[in-house]
Amino acid sequence: MMFSVDKVREDFPILSRNINGKRLVYLDNAATTQKPRQVIKALTDYYENNNANIHRGVHTLSQEASDMYDDAHEKVGRFVGAKYPKEETIFVRNATEAMNLVMYGWAQHNLKEGDEVLSTVMEHHANIVPWQFLREKGVKVNFVDINDDTTLNIDDLNEKMTKSTKLVTCVHASNVVGTINDVKEIGKIAHDNKALFMVDGSQSVPHMSVDVRKIDADFFAFSGHKMLAPTGTGALVAKKDILEKMHPFLGGGDMIREVKLEKTTYNDLPWKFEAGTPDIGGGIAFGAAVDYLKKLGMDDIKKHEQKMLEYCFDSFNGIKDLEIYGPGPKDRSGLVTFNLKGIHPHDVGGILDSEYGVAIRTGMHCAQPLVERMGQSSTCRASFYIYNKEEEIDVLIEGLNKVKEIFGK
Ligand code: C6P
């Protein structure tokens, strides 16, 4: 049985807030989701009952905190199908840090002048900028184009793939247009050409069932805060044999086995990549977020978002001069990017907020090359999650009609 959205809403205290005199309609879930009581409670419970530093103390609190933090790795790793859930799951602050970890830990030490990294034009800046850093050491960085319907151009991928390509990386689901890439196929192309494959799963893991082993991703990055966990949480899930050979990211406490002034040996996975005191409470709450999502069921979450998308597309059809970008509702993740002709997205977003309490995102969505490739300079984006209802789309539509009226369109 599909979960009850009304029941889910009861778990999210913030949803009963009023914004500018109106009930909040939160449609900015691709930026970060709201947090349920269960996650907030996991965080406060930890601080009220178990707070201590991990992996350092023989005392009870330290051991409790260590066990809880270790378990959270196991939960998150298992959630995305990791073969060795604990060892292969590194907690980081966000997806951005996960991808930078691959660049600093793997690429900086394994790539040399003349090697190539192949990313795509449909990436978030976090999967573009770190690779550009490699140009300083003579590594070539190239970007696969999209087709005009915003799907990835696989012919272009095959053409840009060379004997020197050592890493192929792409987004699983686009944060701008919702396009879902066939990561299994892209990964196969990468591996057939002896390149490693990295996936940015920031917009897929929160919204659909993901299995890193089926995808055969060598590195898989995602954010915890886009899937109900606190801000400051994210994960890199990567193959154990690669992590074992990889250089650590940051040096310091907890990532070491033995430190001599001449030479240091490193800790077991995943701790080799988690130097210093981590966000212990956040990590534990990340585990609670996974518990919450698993209870609802990822397939049902996808179905719910599908329903929202179809309702949104149908409703948008009734608005003249509204242009939607990207694929149809069946082929995208739970977000819709659009423009009202002749009205700047910032005006749209501002009026929706001030008059209707509707939160959407406007602008470039940290993906300037994609927005420009689409021939736009800015767009509006409504993104859905488990607690959104069709009535909220009705409020969005009412707001968009009001915006048009204000601008005399
Ligand atoms: N996109 C959005 O509103 P962080 O912020 O590091 O947790 O996630 C970065 C990131 C990486 N890849 C994709 C596909 C993303 O969507 C994001 C975050 C937010 O679209 C904030 S810019």
Coordinates of C-alpha atoms and ligand atoms in Angstrom, one line a residue:
M1 CA 0.0 0.0 0.0
M2 CA 1.2 3.5 -0.9
F3 CA 2.0 5.7 2.0
S4 CA -0.4 8.4 3.1
V5 CA 1.0 11.9 2.2
D6 CA -1.2 13.4 5.0
K7 CA 0.4 11.1 7.5
V8 CA 3.9 11.9 6.2
R9 CA 3.2 15.6 6.5
E10 CA 2.5 15.2 10.2
D11 CA 6.2 14.2 10.6
F12 CA 7.4 17.5 9.2
P13 CA 6.9 20.3 11.8
I14 CA 8.0 23.1 9.3
L15 CA 5.2 22.3 6.9
S16 CA 2.7 23.9 9.3
R17 CA 4.6 27.2 9.1
N18 CA 3.1 30.3 7.6
I19 CA 5.1 32.3 5.2
N20 CA 4.0 35.9 4.5
G21 CA 0.6 35.0 6.0
K22 CA 0.1 31.9 3.8
R23 CA 0.7 28.2 4.5
L24 CA 4.2 27.3 3.3
V25 CA 4.2 25.4 0.0
Y26 CA 7.8 24.0 -0.2
L27 CA 8.8 23.2 -3.7
D28 CA 12.5 23.6 -3.4
N29 CA 13.3 20.0 -2.5
A30 CA 16.1 19.6 -5.0
A31 CA 18.1 22.3 -3.1
T32 CA 17.5 20.6 0.2
T33 CA 14.5 18.7 1.7
Q34 CA 12.7 19.4 5.0
K35 CA 13.5 17.1 7.9
P36 CA 11.0 14.8 9.7
R37 CA 10.7 14.6 13.5
Q38 CA 12.4 11.2 13.4
V39 CA 15.6 12.7 12.0
I40 CA 15.5 15.7 14.2
K41 CA 15.0 13.3 17.2
A42 CA 17.9 11.1 16.2
L43 CA 20.1 14.2 16.3
T44 CA 18.8 15.6 19.6
D45 CA 18.8 12.1 21.2
Y46 CA 22.4 11.7 20.3
Y47 CA 23.4 15.0 21.8
E48 CA 21.2 14.4 24.9
N49 CA 22.3 10.8 25.6
N50 CA 25.4 9.6 23.6
N51 CA 27.6 12.6 22.7
A52 CA 31.3 11.8 22.8
N53 CA 34.1 11.6 20.3
I54 CA 34.3 8.4 18.3
H55 CA 37.0 5.7 17.9
R56 CA 39.1 7.3 20.7
G57 CA 37.7 6.4 24.1
V58 CA 37.4 3.3 26.1
H59 CA 34.5 4.9 28.0
T60 CA 30.9 3.9 27.4
L61 CA 29.7 7.1 25.7
S62 CA 32.6 7.0 23.2
Q63 CA 31.8 3.4 22.4
E64 CA 28.1 4.1 22.0
A65 CA 28.7 7.0 19.7
S66 CA 31.2 5.0 17.7
D67 CA 28.8 2.1 17.2
M68 CA 26.0 4.5 16.2
Y69 CA 28.2 6.3 13.7
D70 CA 29.5 3.1 12.3
D71 CA 26.0 1.7 11.9
A72 CA 24.9 4.8 10.0
H73 CA 27.6 4.1 7.4
E74 CA 26.3 0.5 7.1
K75 CA 22.7 1.7 6.6
V76 CA 23.6 4.4 4.0
G77 CA 25.9 2.0 2.1
R78 CA 23.3 -0.8 2.1
F79 CA 20.6 1.7 1.0
V80 CA 22.5 2.2 -2.3
G81 CA 23.5 -1.4 -2.7
A82 CA 27.2 -1.2 -1.8
K83 CA 28.9 -4.6 -1.7
Y84 CA 30.8 -3.8 1.6
P85 CA 28.4 -1.2 3.0
K86 CA 30.6 0.0 5.9
E87 CA 34.0 0.0 4.2
E88 CA 32.8 1.5 1.0
T89 CA 30.8 4.4 2.5
I90 CA 32.7 7.6 3.3
F91 CA 30.8 10.3 5.1
V92 CA 31.4 13.8 3.8
R93 CA 29.8 17.2 4.2
N94 CA 27.9 17.1 0.9
A95 CA 28.0 15.8 -2.7
T96 CA 30.4 18.5 -3.6
E97 CA 33.0 17.3 -1.1
A98 CA 32.5 13.7 -2.3
M99 CA 33.4 14.7 -5.8
N100 CA 36.3 16.8 -4.7
L101 CA 37.5 13.8 -2.6
V102 CA 37.7 11.8 -5.9
M103 CA 39.6 14.6 -7.6
Y104 CA 42.1 15.2 -4.7
G105 CA 42.4 11.6 -3.6
W106 CA 42.3 9.7 -6.9
A107 CA 42.7 12.0 -9.9
Q108 CA 45.6 14.1 -8.5
H109 CA 47.6 11.0 -7.7
N110 CA 46.7 8.8 -10.7
L111 CA 46.4 11.1 -13.7
K112 CA 49.3 12.7 -15.5
E113 CA 49.8 15.1 -18.3
G114 CA 48.0 14.0 -21.4
D115 CA 45.4 11.9 -19.5
E116 CA 41.7 12.9 -20.0
V117 CA 38.6 13.3 -17.9
L118 CA 35.3 13.2 -19.6
S119 CA 32.4 15.0 -17.9
T120 CA 29.2 16.4 -19.5
V121 CA 27.6 19.8 -20.1
M122 CA 24.6 18.8 -18.0
E123 CA 26.5 18.7 -14.7
H124 CA 26.2 20.7 -11.5
H125 CA 29.2 22.9 -11.0
A126 CA 30.4 20.4 -8.4
N127 CA 31.1 17.9 -11.2
I128 CA 32.7 20.5 -13.5
V129 CA 35.0 22.8 -11.5
P130 CA 37.0 20.2 -9.6
W131 CA 38.0 18.6 -12.9
Q132 CA 39.1 21.9 -14.3
F133 CA 41.7 22.1 -11.4
L134 CA 43.4 19.2 -13.1
R135 CA 44.2 21.3 -16.2
E136 CA 47.0 22.9 -14.1
K137 CA 48.8 19.5 -14.4
G138 CA 48.2 19.1 -18.1
V139 CA 45.2 16.8 -17.8
K140 CA 42.7 17.4 -20.6
V141 CA 39.1 17.9 -19.4
N142 CA 36.3 17.5 -22.0
F143 CA 32.5 17.6 -21.8
V144 CA 29.9 15.5 -23.6
D145 CA 27.1 17.5 -25.2
I146 CA 23.4 16.9 -24.8
N147 CA 20.8 16.5 -27.5
D148 CA 18.2 19.3 -27.9
D149 CA 15.8 17.3 -25.8
T150 CA 18.3 17.5 -22.9
T151 CA 19.2 13.8 -23.0
L152 CA 22.9 13.0 -23.1
N153 CA 24.3 12.7 -26.6
I154 CA 25.7 9.1 -26.5
D155 CA 27.3 9.5 -30.0
D156 CA 29.2 12.5 -28.7
L157 CA 30.3 10.5 -25.7
N158 CA 31.6 7.7 -27.9
E159 CA 33.4 10.3 -30.1
K160 CA 35.0 12.1 -27.2
M161 CA 36.2 8.9 -25.6
T162 CA 39.9 8.4 -26.4
K163 CA 42.6 6.0 -25.3
S164 CA 43.7 8.7 -22.8
T165 CA 40.3 8.9 -21.1
K166 CA 40.8 7.7 -17.5
L167 CA 37.6 8.9 -15.9
V168 CA 34.1 9.3 -17.2
T169 CA 31.7 11.1 -14.9
C170 CA 28.0 12.2 -15.2
V171 CA 25.0 13.1 -13.3
H172 CA 22.4 10.4 -12.7
A173 CA 19.4 12.8 -12.6
S174 CA 19.8 16.4 -13.7
N175 CA 19.0 19.0 -11.0
V176 CA 17.9 21.4 -13.8
V177 CA 15.7 19.5 -16.2
G178 CA 15.2 16.1 -14.3
T179 CA 16.6 14.1 -17.2
I180 CA 17.6 10.6 -16.0
N181 CA 20.8 9.3 -17.6
D182 CA 21.2 5.7 -18.5
V183 CA 24.2 5.3 -16.2
K184 CA 24.5 1.6 -16.7
E185 CA 25.1 2.2 -20.4
I186 CA 27.4 5.1 -19.8
G187 CA 29.4 3.1 -17.3
K188 CA 29.7 0.2 -19.7
I189 CA 31.1 2.6 -22.4
A190 CA 33.6 3.9 -19.8
H191 CA 34.7 0.4 -18.6
D192 CA 34.9 -0.9 -22.2
N193 CA 37.5 1.8 -22.7
K194 CA 39.3 1.0 -19.5
A195 CA 38.2 4.3 -17.8
L196 CA 36.8 4.5 -14.3
F197 CA 33.2 5.7 -13.9
M198 CA 31.8 8.2 -11.4
V199 CA 28.2 9.1 -10.9
D200 CA 26.7 12.2 -9.3
G201 CA 23.6 10.7 -7.6
S202 CA 22.6 13.8 -5.7
Q203 CA 19.2 14.0 -7.4
S204 CA 18.6 10.2 -7.9
V205 CA 19.2 8.6 -4.5
P206 CA 16.5 10.7 -2.7
H207 CA 13.9 9.9 -5.4
M208 CA 14.4 6.3 -6.7
S209 CA 15.8 3.0 -5.9
V210 CA 19.5 3.0 -6.7
D211 CA 22.0 0.1 -6.8
V212 CA 25.6 1.1 -7.3
R213 CA 26.6 -2.5 -8.0
K214 CA 24.1 -2.8 -10.9
I215 CA 25.3 0.6 -12.2
D216 CA 28.8 -0.7 -11.7
A217 CA 29.9 2.8 -10.6
D218 CA 33.4 3.1 -9.3
F219 CA 32.5 6.2 -7.4
F220 CA 29.0 7.3 -6.5
A221 CA 28.4 10.7 -4.8
F222 CA 25.3 12.0 -3.1
S223 CA 24.0 14.4 -0.5
G224 CA 22.3 13.4 2.8
H225 CA 20.5 16.7 3.1
K226 CA 18.6 16.2 -0.1
M227 CA 17.1 13.0 1.4
L228 CA 15.8 14.2 4.8
A229 CA 19.1 14.2 6.6
P230 CA 20.6 17.3 8.2
T231 CA 22.7 19.8 6.2
G232 CA 26.4 18.9 6.4
T233 CA 25.8 15.3 5.4
G234 CA 26.7 13.4 2.2
A235 CA 28.4 10.3 1.1
L236 CA 30.9 8.9 -1.4
V237 CA 30.3 5.2 -2.0
A238 CA 33.2 3.7 -3.9
K239 CA 34.6 0.3 -4.7
K240 CA 36.7 -1.1 -1.9
D241 CA 39.7 -2.1 -4.1
I242 CA 39.9 1.4 -5.5
L243 CA 39.7 3.0 -2.1
E244 CA 42.3 0.7 -0.7
K245 CA 44.8 1.9 -3.3
M246 CA 43.7 5.5 -3.1
H247 CA 45.6 8.3 -1.5
P248 CA 43.9 9.8 1.6
F249 CA 42.0 13.1 1.1
L250 CA 42.9 14.9 4.4
G251 CA 45.6 13.9 6.9
G252 CA 45.2 14.0 10.7
G253 CA 43.5 12.1 13.5
D254 CA 41.5 8.9 13.0
M255 CA 42.6 8.4 9.4
I256 CA 45.9 6.8 10.6
R257 CA 47.0 3.5 11.9
E258 CA 50.5 4.4 13.1
V259 CA 52.3 7.8 12.9
K260 CA 56.1 7.9 12.9
L261 CA 58.0 11.1 12.0
E262 CA 59.4 9.3 9.0
K263 CA 56.3 7.6 7.8
T264 CA 52.6 7.1 8.6
T265 CA 50.4 4.2 7.8
Y266 CA 46.6 4.6 7.3
N267 CA 43.5 3.4 9.0
D268 CA 41.1 0.8 7.6
L269 CA 38.2 1.8 5.3
P270 CA 36.3 4.0 5.5
W271 CA 38.1 5.9 8.3
K272 CA 41.2 6.4 6.1
F273 CA 39.1 9.1 4.4
E274 CA 37.5 10.6 7.4
A275 CA 40.2 12.7 9.1
G276 CA 39.4 14.6 12.3
T277 CA 36.2 14.6 14.3
P278 CA 33.4 14.1 11.8
D279 CA 29.8 15.3 12.1
I280 CA 28.9 12.4 14.3
G281 CA 25.3 13.5 15.2
G282 CA 24.7 14.4 11.5
G283 CA 25.9 11.0 10.4
I284 CA 23.7 9.2 12.9
A285 CA 20.7 11.3 11.7
F286 CA 21.7 10.5 8.1
G287 CA 21.1 6.8 9.1
A288 CA 17.7 7.8 10.6
A289 CA 16.8 9.5 7.3
V290 CA 17.5 6.3 5.4
D291 CA 15.3 4.3 7.9
Y292 CA 12.5 6.8 7.2
L293 CA 12.8 6.5 3.4
K294 CA 13.1 2.7 3.5
K295 CA 9.8 2.6 5.5
L296 CA 8.0 4.5 2.8
G297 CA 9.7 2.5 0.1
M298 CA 11.7 4.0 -2.8
D299 CA 9.4 2.6 -5.4
D300 CA 6.4 4.2 -3.8
I301 CA 8.3 7.5 -3.5
K302 CA 9.0 7.4 -7.2
K303 CA 5.3 6.6 -7.9
H304 CA 4.2 9.5 -5.8
E305 CA 6.5 12.0 -7.5
Q306 CA 5.4 10.6 -10.9
K307 CA 1.8 11.5 -9.9
M308 CA 2.9 15.0 -8.9
L309 CA 4.7 15.5 -12.1
E310 CA 1.8 14.4 -14.3
Y311 CA -0.5 16.7 -12.4
C312 CA 1.9 19.5 -12.7
F313 CA 2.4 19.0 -16.5
D314 CA -1.4 18.9 -17.0
S315 CA -1.9 22.0 -14.9
F316 CA 0.9 23.9 -16.7
N317 CA -0.7 23.1 -20.0
G318 CA -3.4 25.5 -19.1
I319 CA -1.1 28.4 -18.7
K320 CA -0.4 30.4 -21.9
D321 CA 3.3 31.3 -22.6
L322 CA 4.6 28.9 -20.0
E323 CA 7.6 26.9 -21.4
I324 CA 8.7 23.7 -19.8
Y325 CA 12.3 22.5 -20.4
G326 CA 13.4 18.9 -20.5
P327 CA 11.7 15.5 -21.0
G328 CA 8.1 14.5 -20.4
P329 CA 6.8 13.6 -17.0
K330 CA 7.5 9.9 -17.4
D331 CA 11.2 10.4 -18.2
R332 CA 12.3 12.7 -15.5
S333 CA 12.9 12.9 -11.7
G334 CA 10.5 14.9 -9.5
L335 CA 11.1 18.4 -10.7
V336 CA 9.9 20.8 -13.4
T337 CA 11.9 23.7 -14.8
F338 CA 10.0 26.4 -16.7
N339 CA 9.8 30.0 -17.7
L340 CA 6.9 32.4 -18.1
K341 CA 7.6 34.2 -21.4
G342 CA 8.8 37.8 -20.9
I343 CA 9.0 37.6 -17.1
H344 CA 12.2 37.2 -15.2
P345 CA 12.4 34.0 -13.0
H346 CA 13.4 36.1 -10.0
D347 CA 10.2 38.1 -10.3
V348 CA 8.2 34.9 -10.5
G349 CA 9.9 33.4 -7.5
G350 CA 9.6 36.7 -5.5
I351 CA 5.9 37.1 -6.1
L352 CA 5.2 33.4 -5.4
D353 CA 6.9 33.7 -2.1
S354 CA 5.5 37.0 -1.0
E355 CA 1.9 36.5 -2.1
Y356 CA 1.4 32.7 -1.8
G357 CA 4.1 31.3 0.5
V358 CA 5.4 29.2 -2.3
A359 CA 9.1 28.4 -2.3
I360 CA 10.7 27.6 -5.7
R361 CA 14.2 28.0 -6.9
T362 CA 15.1 30.5 -9.7
G363 CA 18.3 31.2 -11.6
M364 CA 21.1 28.9 -13.0
H365 CA 20.7 26.1 -10.4
C366 CA 24.5 25.9 -10.1
A367 CA 24.6 24.5 -13.7
Q368 CA 25.4 27.5 -15.8
P369 CA 26.8 25.5 -18.8
L370 CA 23.6 23.5 -19.1
V371 CA 21.2 26.5 -18.7
E372 CA 23.2 28.4 -21.4
R373 CA 23.3 25.3 -23.6
M374 CA 19.5 25.3 -23.4
G375 CA 19.6 28.9 -24.6
Q376 CA 18.4 30.4 -21.3
S377 CA 20.0 32.7 -18.8
S378 CA 17.7 31.7 -15.9
T379 CA 14.7 29.4 -15.2
C380 CA 12.1 28.7 -12.5
R381 CA 12.2 25.2 -10.9
A382 CA 9.6 23.5 -8.7
S383 CA 10.8 20.3 -7.2
F384 CA 8.7 17.8 -5.3
Y385 CA 9.1 15.3 -2.5
I386 CA 7.2 12.9 -0.3
Y387 CA 5.1 15.5 1.5
N388 CA 3.9 17.5 -1.5
K389 CA 0.3 17.4 -2.5
E390 CA -1.6 18.2 -5.7
E391 CA -3.4 21.1 -3.8
E392 CA 0.1 22.7 -3.5
I393 CA 0.5 22.6 -7.3
D394 CA -2.9 24.3 -7.5
V395 CA -1.5 27.1 -5.3
L396 CA 1.6 27.3 -7.6
I397 CA -0.7 27.6 -10.6
E398 CA -2.8 30.3 -8.9
G399 CA 0.4 32.2 -8.1
L400 CA 1.7 31.9 -11.7
N401 CA -1.5 33.3 -13.0
K402 CA -1.2 36.2 -10.6
V403 CA 2.4 36.9 -11.7
K404 CA 1.1 37.1 -15.3
E405 CA -1.7 39.4 -14.3
I406 CA 0.8 41.7 -12.4
F407 CA 3.0 41.8 -15.5
G408 CA 0.0 42.4 -17.8
K409 CA 0.6 39.1 -19.7
Ligands
C6P1 N1 22.0 21.1 -6.1 C1 20.1 22.6 -6.3 O1 19.3 23.4 -5.9 P1 25.8 19.7 -2.4 O2 25.3 21.1 -2.3 O3 27.2 19.6 -2.4 O4 25.1 18.8 -1.4 O5 25.2 19.2 -3.8 C2 25.8 19.6 -4.9 C3 25.0 19.0 -6.1 C4 25.7 18.2 -6.9 N2 25.0 17.6 -8.0 C5 23.7 17.8 -8.2 C6 23.1 17.1 -9.4 C7 23.0 18.7 -7.4 O6 21.7 19.0 -7.7 C8 23.7 19.4 -6.3 C9 23.0 20.4 -5.5 C10 21.2 22.0 -5.4 O7 20.0 22.1 -7.5 C11 21.9 23.1 -4.8 S1 22.9 24.0 -5.9

